Amino acid sequence: MAQLFPLPLIIIIPFLLSLTSSLQFKEAPKFYNSPNCLNNDQTIHISMTLDATYLRGSMAAILSILHHSTCPDNLRFHFISVTSATTTRHLNHTIATSFPYLTYYMYSLNDGNVAGLISTSIRSSLDCPLNYARNYLAALLPERVKRVVYLDNDVVLVDDIGKLAATDLGEDAVLAAPEYCNANFRTYFTPSFWANPGLSNTFHGRKACYFNTGVMVIDLERWRNGDFTTKLTEWMELQKRMRIYELGSLPPFLLVFAGKIASVDHRWNQHGLGGDNFRGLCRDLHPGPVSLLHWSGKGKPWARLDAGHPCPLDSLWAPYDLLQTPFLFDH
Ligand SMILES: *[C@@H]1O[C@H](CO)[C@@H](O)[C@H](O)[C@H]1NC(C)=O
């Protein structure tokens, strides 16, 4: 009997250590191109941000993308972080360990040319710098990457990302996203913006509709040629001098791109599943088919599942959770 005593300590101590350091994730299986993969040479580039807070969401998103892709071998992930070298090494280690077969690249928003692009007035006020990573993809990703699918880390795909990546951008659209023309577009800008014709005329002659920047297909070549990072930055600089919108990374995108984007079927961004921003009420799906679920809003499925108060649709996120649950917390 005495021999049994040390055993629980041997089991428990490593778990306690792992809890104090960081979350542990399971290893994802290897995914192979299916016979339905029509073009084994066609590379699909995907970009997401990576940070410690939303890491669990990113891991689930990656797994869901691989799982539903007909050509998982063709996927190239471009991860952007904004953290210290130590944290970046840790994030990289987590990805490399859980997705040993994944082809991916890591970028830092603090690096070289991008740091130069972010003007000091903006940098000092960034509520969350990673929110603005999508503004700098054209500078961060190498020139050879001509098109990228940008995704938030609170999404899960239940369809082939190749279909989204193949969106027709037409003659001159720089980006594609689902549009929502019934949303009240005026609410995204302040009354002083609308009262100033010099500003509000920017939407003159455009059929400007709301779109969500959490799911976008971007033509990086057109973006680079048109220097759209500078165009976004100019609006952000103006916002510093006079308040033309509430804070956030969305309004500059609307100012520059609304009414000029290529449309994507709504099935590719079933957004708002995080619930309302005040009380975190559960939201239902919008009518119609679903290819991508997006938990935008205050609540996140992993937090609600952990708290034991999930929303009904959070059960659709759970199968992609790679977190290794210590048995101590099993319930
Ligand atoms: C990430 O980790 C992999 C595997 O350990 C390593 O080969 C690679 O150089 C690392 N990349 C970065 C940017 O640290």
mmCIF file of C-alpha atoms and ligand atoms in Angstrom:
data_model
loop_
_atom_site.group_PDB
_atom_site.id
_atom_site.type_symbol
_atom_site.label_atom_id
_atom_site.label_comp_id
_atom_site.label_asym_id
_atom_site.label_seq_id
_atom_site.Cartn_x
_atom_site.Cartn_y
_atom_site.Cartn_z
ATOM 1 C CA MET A 1 0.000 0.000 0.000
ATOM 2 C CA ALA A 2 2.816 2.376 0.886
ATOM 3 C CA GLN A 3 4.107 2.075 -2.692
ATOM 4 C CA LEU A 4 0.914 3.523 -4.087
ATOM 5 C CA PHE A 5 1.279 6.811 -2.275
ATOM 6 C CA PRO A 6 3.843 8.537 -4.527
ATOM 7 C CA LEU A 7 1.952 7.675 -7.702
ATOM 8 C CA PRO A 8 -0.728 10.401 -7.620
ATOM 9 C CA LEU A 9 1.971 13.002 -7.022
ATOM 10 C CA ILE A 10 3.856 11.806 -10.084
ATOM 11 C CA ILE A 11 0.692 12.248 -12.121
ATOM 12 C CA ILE A 12 -0.522 15.477 -10.584
ATOM 13 C CA ILE A 13 2.687 17.517 -10.438
ATOM 14 C CA PRO A 14 3.297 17.637 -14.202
ATOM 15 C CA PHE A 15 -0.295 18.795 -14.679
ATOM 16 C CA LEU A 16 0.072 21.529 -12.101
ATOM 17 C CA LEU A 17 3.264 22.647 -13.823
ATOM 18 C CA SER A 18 1.594 22.682 -17.200
ATOM 19 C CA LEU A 19 -1.318 24.721 -15.846
ATOM 20 C CA THR A 20 0.987 27.378 -14.520
ATOM 21 C CA SER A 21 2.957 27.676 -17.752
ATOM 22 C CA SER A 22 0.504 27.428 -20.637
ATOM 23 C CA LEU A 23 -2.284 25.489 -22.253
ATOM 24 C CA GLN A 24 -1.444 22.113 -23.719
ATOM 25 C CA PHE A 25 -2.903 21.113 -27.058
ATOM 26 C CA LYS A 26 -3.404 17.736 -28.669
ATOM 27 C CA GLU A 27 -1.720 16.769 -31.915
ATOM 28 C CA ALA A 28 -3.927 17.014 -34.987
ATOM 29 C CA PRO A 29 -3.832 14.167 -37.503
ATOM 30 C CA LYS A 30 -2.213 14.489 -40.916
ATOM 31 C CA PHE A 31 -4.608 15.437 -43.681
ATOM 32 C CA TYR A 32 -4.170 14.276 -47.272
ATOM 33 C CA ASN A 33 -5.397 15.719 -50.548
ATOM 34 C CA SER A 34 -8.571 13.916 -51.513
ATOM 35 C CA PRO A 35 -9.236 12.494 -55.011
ATOM 36 C CA ASN A 36 -11.579 15.489 -55.417
ATOM 37 C CA CYS A 37 -8.641 17.860 -55.222
ATOM 38 C CA LEU A 38 -8.674 19.129 -58.796
ATOM 39 C CA ASN A 39 -5.349 20.919 -58.821
ATOM 40 C CA ASN A 40 -2.602 19.526 -56.625
ATOM 41 C CA ASP A 41 -0.312 22.454 -57.485
ATOM 42 C CA GLN A 42 -2.686 25.266 -56.632
ATOM 43 C CA THR A 43 -1.519 26.916 -53.446
ATOM 44 C CA ILE A 44 -4.076 28.527 -51.139
ATOM 45 C CA HIS A 45 -2.743 31.178 -48.776
ATOM 46 C CA ILE A 46 -4.500 31.816 -45.468
ATOM 47 C CA SER A 47 -3.611 34.479 -42.937
ATOM 48 C CA MET A 48 -4.640 34.688 -39.291
ATOM 49 C CA THR A 49 -3.339 36.447 -36.225
ATOM 50 C CA LEU A 50 -1.878 34.493 -33.329
ATOM 51 C CA ASP A 51 -1.888 35.587 -29.712
ATOM 52 C CA ALA A 52 -1.988 33.911 -26.326
ATOM 53 C CA THR A 53 -5.549 35.022 -25.537
ATOM 54 C CA TYR A 54 -7.201 33.579 -28.646
ATOM 55 C CA LEU A 55 -4.774 30.714 -29.274
ATOM 56 C CA ARG A 56 -7.412 28.100 -28.506
ATOM 57 C CA GLY A 57 -9.706 29.668 -31.100
ATOM 58 C CA SER A 58 -6.946 29.777 -33.711
ATOM 59 C CA MET A 59 -6.112 26.111 -33.143
ATOM 60 C CA ALA A 60 -9.752 25.102 -33.666
ATOM 61 C CA ALA A 61 -10.022 27.294 -36.773
ATOM 62 C CA ILE A 62 -6.916 25.712 -38.332
ATOM 63 C CA LEU A 63 -8.167 22.195 -37.600
ATOM 64 C CA SER A 64 -11.583 22.966 -39.109
ATOM 65 C CA ILE A 65 -9.960 24.386 -42.264
ATOM 66 C CA LEU A 66 -7.756 21.288 -42.735
ATOM 67 C CA HIS A 67 -10.616 18.922 -41.951
ATOM 68 C CA HIS A 68 -12.961 20.308 -44.623
ATOM 69 C CA SER A 69 -10.404 21.092 -47.301
ATOM 70 C CA THR A 70 -10.266 18.840 -50.360
ATOM 71 C CA CYS A 71 -6.630 19.935 -50.851
ATOM 72 C CA PRO A 72 -5.187 20.316 -47.342
ATOM 73 C CA ASP A 73 -1.633 19.796 -48.664
ATOM 74 C CA ASN A 74 -2.011 22.932 -50.780
ATOM 75 C CA LEU A 75 -2.705 25.212 -47.818
ATOM 76 C CA ARG A 76 -0.088 27.701 -46.633
ATOM 77 C CA PHE A 77 -0.742 29.516 -43.367
ATOM 78 C CA HIS A 78 0.652 32.957 -42.611
ATOM 79 C CA PHE A 79 0.459 33.749 -38.903
ATOM 80 C CA ILE A 80 0.925 37.259 -37.575
ATOM 81 C CA SER A 81 1.768 38.043 -33.982
ATOM 82 C CA VAL A 82 2.714 41.182 -32.145
ATOM 83 C CA THR A 83 4.358 39.728 -29.084
ATOM 84 C CA SER A 84 7.832 39.405 -27.624
ATOM 85 C CA ALA A 85 10.297 36.932 -29.096
ATOM 86 C CA THR A 86 9.667 34.571 -26.171
ATOM 87 C CA THR A 87 5.914 34.507 -26.670
ATOM 88 C CA THR A 88 6.309 34.141 -30.421
ATOM 89 C CA ARG A 89 8.596 31.171 -29.829
ATOM 90 C CA HIS A 90 5.963 29.674 -27.548
ATOM 91 C CA LEU A 91 3.164 30.239 -30.092
ATOM 92 C CA ASN A 92 5.335 28.726 -32.811
ATOM 93 C CA HIS A 93 6.114 25.746 -30.612
ATOM 94 C CA THR A 94 2.409 25.174 -29.987
ATOM 95 C CA ILE A 95 1.570 25.271 -33.694
ATOM 96 C CA ALA A 96 4.539 23.100 -34.652
ATOM 97 C CA THR A 97 3.668 20.503 -32.004
ATOM 98 C CA SER A 98 -0.064 20.283 -32.708
ATOM 99 C CA PHE A 99 0.221 20.571 -36.495
ATOM 100 C CA PRO A 100 3.496 18.814 -37.334
ATOM 101 C CA TYR A 101 2.502 18.534 -41.023
ATOM 102 C CA LEU A 102 1.380 22.099 -41.521
ATOM 103 C CA THR A 103 3.225 24.467 -43.865
ATOM 104 C CA TYR A 104 3.210 27.869 -42.220
ATOM 105 C CA TYR A 105 5.137 31.087 -41.806
ATOM 106 C CA MET A 106 5.340 33.446 -38.842
ATOM 107 C CA TYR A 107 5.451 37.243 -39.057
ATOM 108 C CA SER A 108 5.705 39.913 -36.426
ATOM 109 C CA LEU A 109 3.782 43.148 -36.682
ATOM 110 C CA ASN A 110 6.682 44.825 -34.911
ATOM 111 C CA ASP A 111 9.044 43.955 -37.714
ATOM 112 C CA GLY A 112 10.893 46.225 -40.109
ATOM 113 C CA ASN A 113 8.776 47.678 -42.861
ATOM 114 C CA VAL A 114 5.477 47.381 -41.029
ATOM 115 C CA ALA A 115 6.716 49.176 -37.932
ATOM 116 C CA GLY A 116 7.636 51.993 -40.306
ATOM 117 C CA LEU A 117 4.149 52.014 -41.823
ATOM 118 C CA ILE A 118 2.304 52.325 -38.531
ATOM 119 C CA SER A 119 2.496 56.021 -37.788
ATOM 120 C CA THR A 120 3.367 56.900 -34.204
ATOM 121 C CA SER A 121 0.091 58.715 -33.611
ATOM 122 C CA ILE A 122 -1.748 55.518 -34.428
ATOM 123 C CA ARG A 123 0.602 53.166 -32.669
ATOM 124 C CA SER A 124 0.234 54.975 -29.357
ATOM 125 C CA SER A 125 -3.541 54.643 -29.447
ATOM 126 C CA LEU A 126 -3.987 51.125 -30.723
ATOM 127 C CA ASP A 127 -6.442 49.427 -28.414
ATOM 128 C CA CYS A 128 -5.289 46.078 -29.729
ATOM 129 C CA PRO A 129 -2.562 46.219 -32.370
ATOM 130 C CA LEU A 130 -3.325 42.756 -33.730
ATOM 131 C CA ASN A 131 -6.757 44.028 -34.817
ATOM 132 C CA TYR A 132 -4.904 46.069 -37.401
ATOM 133 C CA ALA A 133 -2.751 43.226 -38.740
ATOM 134 C CA ARG A 134 -5.159 42.861 -41.671
ATOM 135 C CA ASN A 135 -4.193 46.387 -42.801
ATOM 136 C CA TYR A 136 -0.582 45.290 -43.310
ATOM 137 C CA LEU A 137 -0.861 41.872 -44.980
ATOM 138 C CA ALA A 138 0.387 43.258 -48.296
ATOM 139 C CA ALA A 139 3.609 44.423 -46.645
ATOM 140 C CA LEU A 140 4.081 41.452 -44.312
ATOM 141 C CA LEU A 141 3.497 38.590 -46.742
ATOM 142 C CA PRO A 142 6.089 37.997 -49.464
ATOM 143 C CA GLU A 143 5.543 39.438 -52.961
ATOM 144 C CA ARG A 144 4.980 35.966 -54.429
ATOM 145 C CA VAL A 145 1.732 35.714 -52.425
ATOM 146 C CA LYS A 146 -0.814 37.291 -54.766
ATOM 147 C CA ARG A 147 -4.037 36.369 -52.999
ATOM 148 C CA VAL A 148 -4.828 35.582 -49.396
ATOM 149 C CA VAL A 149 -7.848 34.573 -47.353
ATOM 150 C CA TYR A 150 -7.840 36.518 -44.094
ATOM 151 C CA LEU A 151 -9.729 34.953 -41.190
ATOM 152 C CA ASP A 152 -10.435 35.986 -37.607
ATOM 153 C CA ASN A 153 -9.485 33.410 -34.978
ATOM 154 C CA ASP A 154 -13.029 32.913 -33.669
ATOM 155 C CA VAL A 155 -14.231 31.077 -36.766
ATOM 156 C CA VAL A 156 -14.847 27.471 -37.694
ATOM 157 C CA LEU A 157 -15.163 26.325 -41.304
ATOM 158 C CA VAL A 158 -17.507 23.506 -42.245
ATOM 159 C CA ASP A 159 -16.809 23.733 -45.979
ATOM 160 C CA ASP A 160 -13.843 23.687 -48.355
ATOM 161 C CA ILE A 161 -11.808 26.888 -48.032
ATOM 162 C CA GLY A 162 -10.751 26.367 -51.654
ATOM 163 C CA LYS A 163 -14.223 27.540 -52.727
ATOM 164 C CA LEU A 164 -13.886 30.758 -50.748
ATOM 165 C CA ALA A 165 -10.333 31.320 -51.984
ATOM 166 C CA ALA A 166 -11.518 30.929 -55.591
ATOM 167 C CA THR A 167 -13.954 33.869 -55.301
ATOM 168 C CA ASP A 168 -14.090 35.894 -58.533
ATOM 169 C CA LEU A 169 -12.816 39.398 -57.788
ATOM 170 C CA GLY A 170 -13.829 40.665 -61.213
ATOM 171 C CA GLU A 171 -12.018 43.397 -63.123
ATOM 172 C CA ASP A 172 -10.788 45.504 -60.282
ATOM 173 C CA ALA A 173 -12.033 44.534 -56.817
ATOM 174 C CA VAL A 174 -9.261 44.462 -54.213
ATOM 175 C CA LEU A 175 -11.187 42.388 -51.743
ATOM 176 C CA ALA A 176 -14.231 40.170 -51.461
ATOM 177 C CA ALA A 177 -16.489 39.596 -48.479
ATOM 178 C CA PRO A 178 -20.162 38.980 -47.746
ATOM 179 C CA GLU A 179 -22.067 42.299 -47.890
ATOM 180 C CA TYR A 180 -25.002 43.318 -45.707
ATOM 181 C CA CYS A 181 -26.959 46.072 -47.412
ATOM 182 C CA ASN A 182 -29.824 46.014 -44.897
ATOM 183 C CA ALA A 183 -27.592 47.043 -42.004
ATOM 184 C CA ASN A 184 -27.820 50.726 -41.125
ATOM 185 C CA PHE A 185 -24.571 51.945 -42.598
ATOM 186 C CA ARG A 186 -24.836 55.421 -41.016
ATOM 187 C CA THR A 187 -24.364 54.099 -37.495
ATOM 188 C CA TYR A 188 -20.716 53.209 -38.131
ATOM 189 C CA PHE A 189 -19.783 56.896 -38.349
ATOM 190 C CA THR A 190 -20.344 59.876 -36.102
ATOM 191 C CA PRO A 191 -22.891 62.645 -36.768
ATOM 192 C CA SER A 192 -19.986 65.037 -37.367
ATOM 193 C CA PHE A 193 -18.747 62.765 -40.149
ATOM 194 C CA TRP A 194 -22.129 62.843 -41.898
ATOM 195 C CA ALA A 195 -22.475 66.590 -41.269
ATOM 196 C CA ASN A 196 -19.230 67.303 -43.098
ATOM 197 C CA PRO A 197 -19.765 66.943 -46.880
ATOM 198 C CA GLY A 198 -16.019 66.962 -47.467
ATOM 199 C CA LEU A 199 -15.915 63.689 -45.583
ATOM 200 C CA SER A 200 -19.259 62.028 -46.220
ATOM 201 C CA ASN A 201 -18.942 62.647 -49.979
ATOM 202 C CA THR A 202 -16.405 59.875 -49.947
ATOM 203 C CA PHE A 203 -19.423 57.564 -50.241
ATOM 204 C CA HIS A 204 -20.992 59.603 -53.062
ATOM 205 C CA GLY A 205 -21.990 57.391 -55.983
ATOM 206 C CA ARG A 206 -21.027 54.232 -54.131
ATOM 207 C CA LYS A 207 -23.524 51.597 -53.084
ATOM 208 C CA ALA A 208 -21.840 51.352 -49.723
ATOM 209 C CA CYS A 209 -22.888 48.379 -47.630
ATOM 210 C CA TYR A 210 -21.583 47.012 -44.359
ATOM 211 C CA PHE A 211 -19.207 44.066 -44.519
ATOM 212 C CA ASN A 212 -17.394 42.194 -41.764
ATOM 213 C CA THR A 213 -13.594 42.283 -41.933
ATOM 214 C CA GLY A 214 -13.234 38.928 -40.155
ATOM 215 C CA VAL A 215 -13.519 36.989 -43.421
ATOM 216 C CA MET A 216 -11.976 38.546 -46.513
ATOM 217 C CA VAL A 217 -10.426 37.365 -49.763
ATOM 218 C CA ILE A 218 -7.751 39.900 -50.670
ATOM 219 C CA ASP A 219 -5.939 40.423 -53.969
ATOM 220 C CA LEU A 220 -2.561 41.434 -52.568
ATOM 221 C CA GLU A 221 -1.192 42.457 -55.944
ATOM 222 C CA ARG A 222 -3.984 45.000 -56.480
ATOM 223 C CA TRP A 223 -3.643 46.087 -52.860
ATOM 224 C CA ARG A 224 0.069 46.743 -53.298
ATOM 225 C CA ASN A 225 -0.399 48.539 -56.613
ATOM 226 C CA GLY A 226 -3.100 50.776 -55.142
ATOM 227 C CA ASP A 227 -1.226 51.318 -51.869
ATOM 228 C CA PHE A 228 -4.352 50.643 -49.857
ATOM 229 C CA THR A 229 -2.478 50.466 -46.575
ATOM 230 C CA THR A 230 -1.744 54.183 -46.944
ATOM 231 C CA LYS A 231 -5.401 54.895 -47.767
ATOM 232 C CA LEU A 232 -6.513 53.114 -44.568
ATOM 233 C CA THR A 233 -3.822 54.901 -42.588
ATOM 234 C CA GLU A 234 -4.945 58.325 -43.835
ATOM 235 C CA TRP A 235 -8.427 57.773 -42.404
ATOM 236 C CA MET A 236 -6.903 56.540 -39.143
ATOM 237 C CA GLU A 237 -4.793 59.686 -38.975
ATOM 238 C CA LEU A 238 -7.875 61.830 -39.543
ATOM 239 C CA GLN A 239 -9.682 59.948 -36.784
ATOM 240 C CA LYS A 240 -6.881 61.030 -34.465
ATOM 241 C CA ARG A 241 -7.649 64.694 -35.177
ATOM 242 C CA MET A 242 -11.461 64.552 -35.302
ATOM 243 C CA ARG A 243 -13.737 61.762 -34.244
ATOM 244 C CA ILE A 244 -15.361 60.365 -37.382
ATOM 245 C CA TYR A 245 -16.170 56.895 -36.072
ATOM 246 C CA GLU A 246 -16.152 54.859 -32.901
ATOM 247 C CA LEU A 247 -12.882 53.059 -32.278
ATOM 248 C CA GLY A 248 -12.097 49.886 -34.131
ATOM 249 C CA SER A 249 -10.425 48.536 -37.220
ATOM 250 C CA LEU A 250 -13.646 48.226 -39.269
ATOM 251 C CA PRO A 251 -14.606 51.842 -40.181
ATOM 252 C CA PRO A 252 -11.447 52.596 -42.204
ATOM 253 C CA PHE A 253 -12.164 49.470 -44.273
ATOM 254 C CA LEU A 254 -15.702 50.689 -44.892
ATOM 255 C CA LEU A 255 -14.402 54.143 -45.853
ATOM 256 C CA VAL A 256 -11.942 52.755 -48.373
ATOM 257 C CA PHE A 257 -13.726 49.685 -49.704
ATOM 258 C CA ALA A 258 -17.503 49.728 -49.050
ATOM 259 C CA GLY A 259 -19.414 49.579 -52.325
ATOM 260 C CA LYS A 260 -16.283 48.562 -54.210
ATOM 261 C CA ILE A 261 -15.858 44.980 -53.040
ATOM 262 C CA ALA A 262 -16.722 41.720 -54.741
ATOM 263 C CA SER A 263 -19.574 39.947 -53.038
ATOM 264 C CA VAL A 264 -19.326 36.589 -51.312
ATOM 265 C CA ASP A 265 -22.287 34.395 -50.374
ATOM 266 C CA HIS A 266 -23.484 34.993 -46.808
ATOM 267 C CA ARG A 267 -22.857 31.326 -46.014
ATOM 268 C CA TRP A 268 -19.155 32.261 -45.701
ATOM 269 C CA ASN A 269 -19.640 34.479 -42.671
ATOM 270 C CA GLN A 270 -22.383 33.424 -40.295
ATOM 271 C CA HIS A 271 -21.264 36.089 -37.855
ATOM 272 C CA GLY A 272 -22.464 37.340 -34.493
ATOM 273 C CA LEU A 273 -22.473 33.954 -32.763
ATOM 274 C CA GLY A 274 -20.522 35.453 -29.857
ATOM 275 C CA GLY A 275 -23.748 37.142 -28.836
ATOM 276 C CA ASP A 276 -24.591 40.728 -28.065
ATOM 277 C CA ASN A 277 -21.923 42.990 -26.648
ATOM 278 C CA PHE A 278 -23.743 43.843 -23.445
ATOM 279 C CA ARG A 279 -25.210 40.699 -21.991
ATOM 280 C CA GLY A 280 -23.689 37.979 -24.175
ATOM 281 C CA LEU A 281 -27.094 36.661 -25.218
ATOM 282 C CA CYS A 282 -27.016 33.642 -27.495
ATOM 283 C CA ARG A 283 -27.571 34.296 -31.189
ATOM 284 C CA ASP A 284 -29.058 32.004 -33.781
ATOM 285 C CA LEU A 285 -27.812 31.391 -37.309
ATOM 286 C CA HIS A 286 -28.994 33.682 -40.075
ATOM 287 C CA PRO A 287 -31.309 31.872 -42.513
ATOM 288 C CA GLY A 288 -29.628 29.953 -45.316
ATOM 289 C CA PRO A 289 -26.731 27.543 -45.723
ATOM 290 C CA VAL A 290 -23.587 27.607 -43.592
ATOM 291 C CA SER A 291 -19.963 27.265 -44.685
ATOM 292 C CA LEU A 292 -18.294 29.289 -41.942
ATOM 293 C CA LEU A 293 -19.374 29.993 -38.365
ATOM 294 C CA HIS A 294 -18.065 33.177 -36.789
ATOM 295 C CA TRP A 295 -18.302 33.825 -33.039
ATOM 296 C CA SER A 296 -17.885 37.578 -33.399
ATOM 297 C CA GLY A 297 -19.235 39.522 -30.469
ATOM 298 C CA LYS A 298 -18.455 39.400 -26.807
ATOM 299 C CA GLY A 299 -18.840 35.712 -25.954
ATOM 300 C CA LYS A 300 -16.433 33.026 -27.147
ATOM 301 C CA PRO A 301 -17.493 29.376 -27.363
ATOM 302 C CA TRP A 302 -14.471 28.028 -25.449
ATOM 303 C CA ALA A 303 -15.097 30.396 -22.544
ATOM 304 C CA ARG A 304 -18.799 29.561 -22.383
ATOM 305 C CA LEU A 305 -18.122 25.812 -22.638
ATOM 306 C CA ASP A 306 -15.556 26.060 -19.821
ATOM 307 C CA ALA A 307 -17.979 28.044 -17.697
ATOM 308 C CA GLY A 308 -20.632 25.376 -18.199
ATOM 309 C CA HIS A 309 -23.072 27.849 -19.813
ATOM 310 C CA PRO A 310 -22.656 27.266 -23.547
ATOM 311 C CA CYS A 311 -24.989 28.641 -26.191
ATOM 312 C CA PRO A 312 -26.650 25.923 -28.315
ATOM 313 C CA LEU A 313 -24.431 26.646 -31.350
ATOM 314 C CA ASP A 314 -21.232 26.370 -29.271
ATOM 315 C CA SER A 315 -21.625 22.608 -29.663
ATOM 316 C CA LEU A 316 -20.623 23.132 -33.315
ATOM 317 C CA TRP A 317 -17.296 24.624 -32.190
ATOM 318 C CA ALA A 318 -16.488 21.961 -29.591
ATOM 319 C CA PRO A 319 -15.475 19.143 -31.993
ATOM 320 C CA TYR A 320 -12.555 21.288 -33.217
ATOM 321 C CA ASP A 321 -11.224 22.108 -29.749
ATOM 322 C CA LEU A 322 -7.659 20.787 -29.479
ATOM 323 C CA LEU A 323 -7.146 21.728 -25.847
ATOM 324 C CA GLN A 324 -5.777 18.894 -23.769
ATOM 325 C CA THR A 325 -8.044 18.897 -20.738
ATOM 326 C CA PRO A 326 -6.226 17.949 -17.533
ATOM 327 C CA PHE A 327 -8.219 15.185 -15.838
ATOM 328 C CA LEU A 328 -8.288 17.341 -12.714
ATOM 329 C CA PHE A 329 -10.768 19.611 -14.428
ATOM 330 C CA ASP A 330 -12.752 16.944 -16.255
ATOM 331 C CA HIS A 331 -16.445 17.377 -15.752
HETATM 332 C C1 LIG B 1 9.026 27.282 -35.419
HETATM 333 O O1 LIG B 1 9.280 25.991 -34.949
HETATM 334 C C2 LIG B 1 9.796 25.088 -35.927
HETATM 335 C C3 LIG B 1 9.840 23.702 -35.325
HETATM 336 O O2 LIG B 1 10.421 23.697 -34.051
HETATM 337 C C4 LIG B 1 11.139 25.592 -36.388
HETATM 338 O O3 LIG B 1 11.673 24.738 -37.370
HETATM 339 C C5 LIG B 1 10.979 27.001 -36.949
HETATM 340 O O4 LIG B 1 12.240 27.531 -37.307
HETATM 341 C C6 LIG B 1 10.308 27.920 -35.944
HETATM 342 N N1 LIG B 1 10.005 29.189 -36.570
HETATM 343 C C7 LIG B 1 10.120 30.346 -35.924
HETATM 344 C C8 LIG B 1 9.742 31.558 -36.697
HETATM 345 O O5 LIG B 1 10.485 30.436 -34.771
#
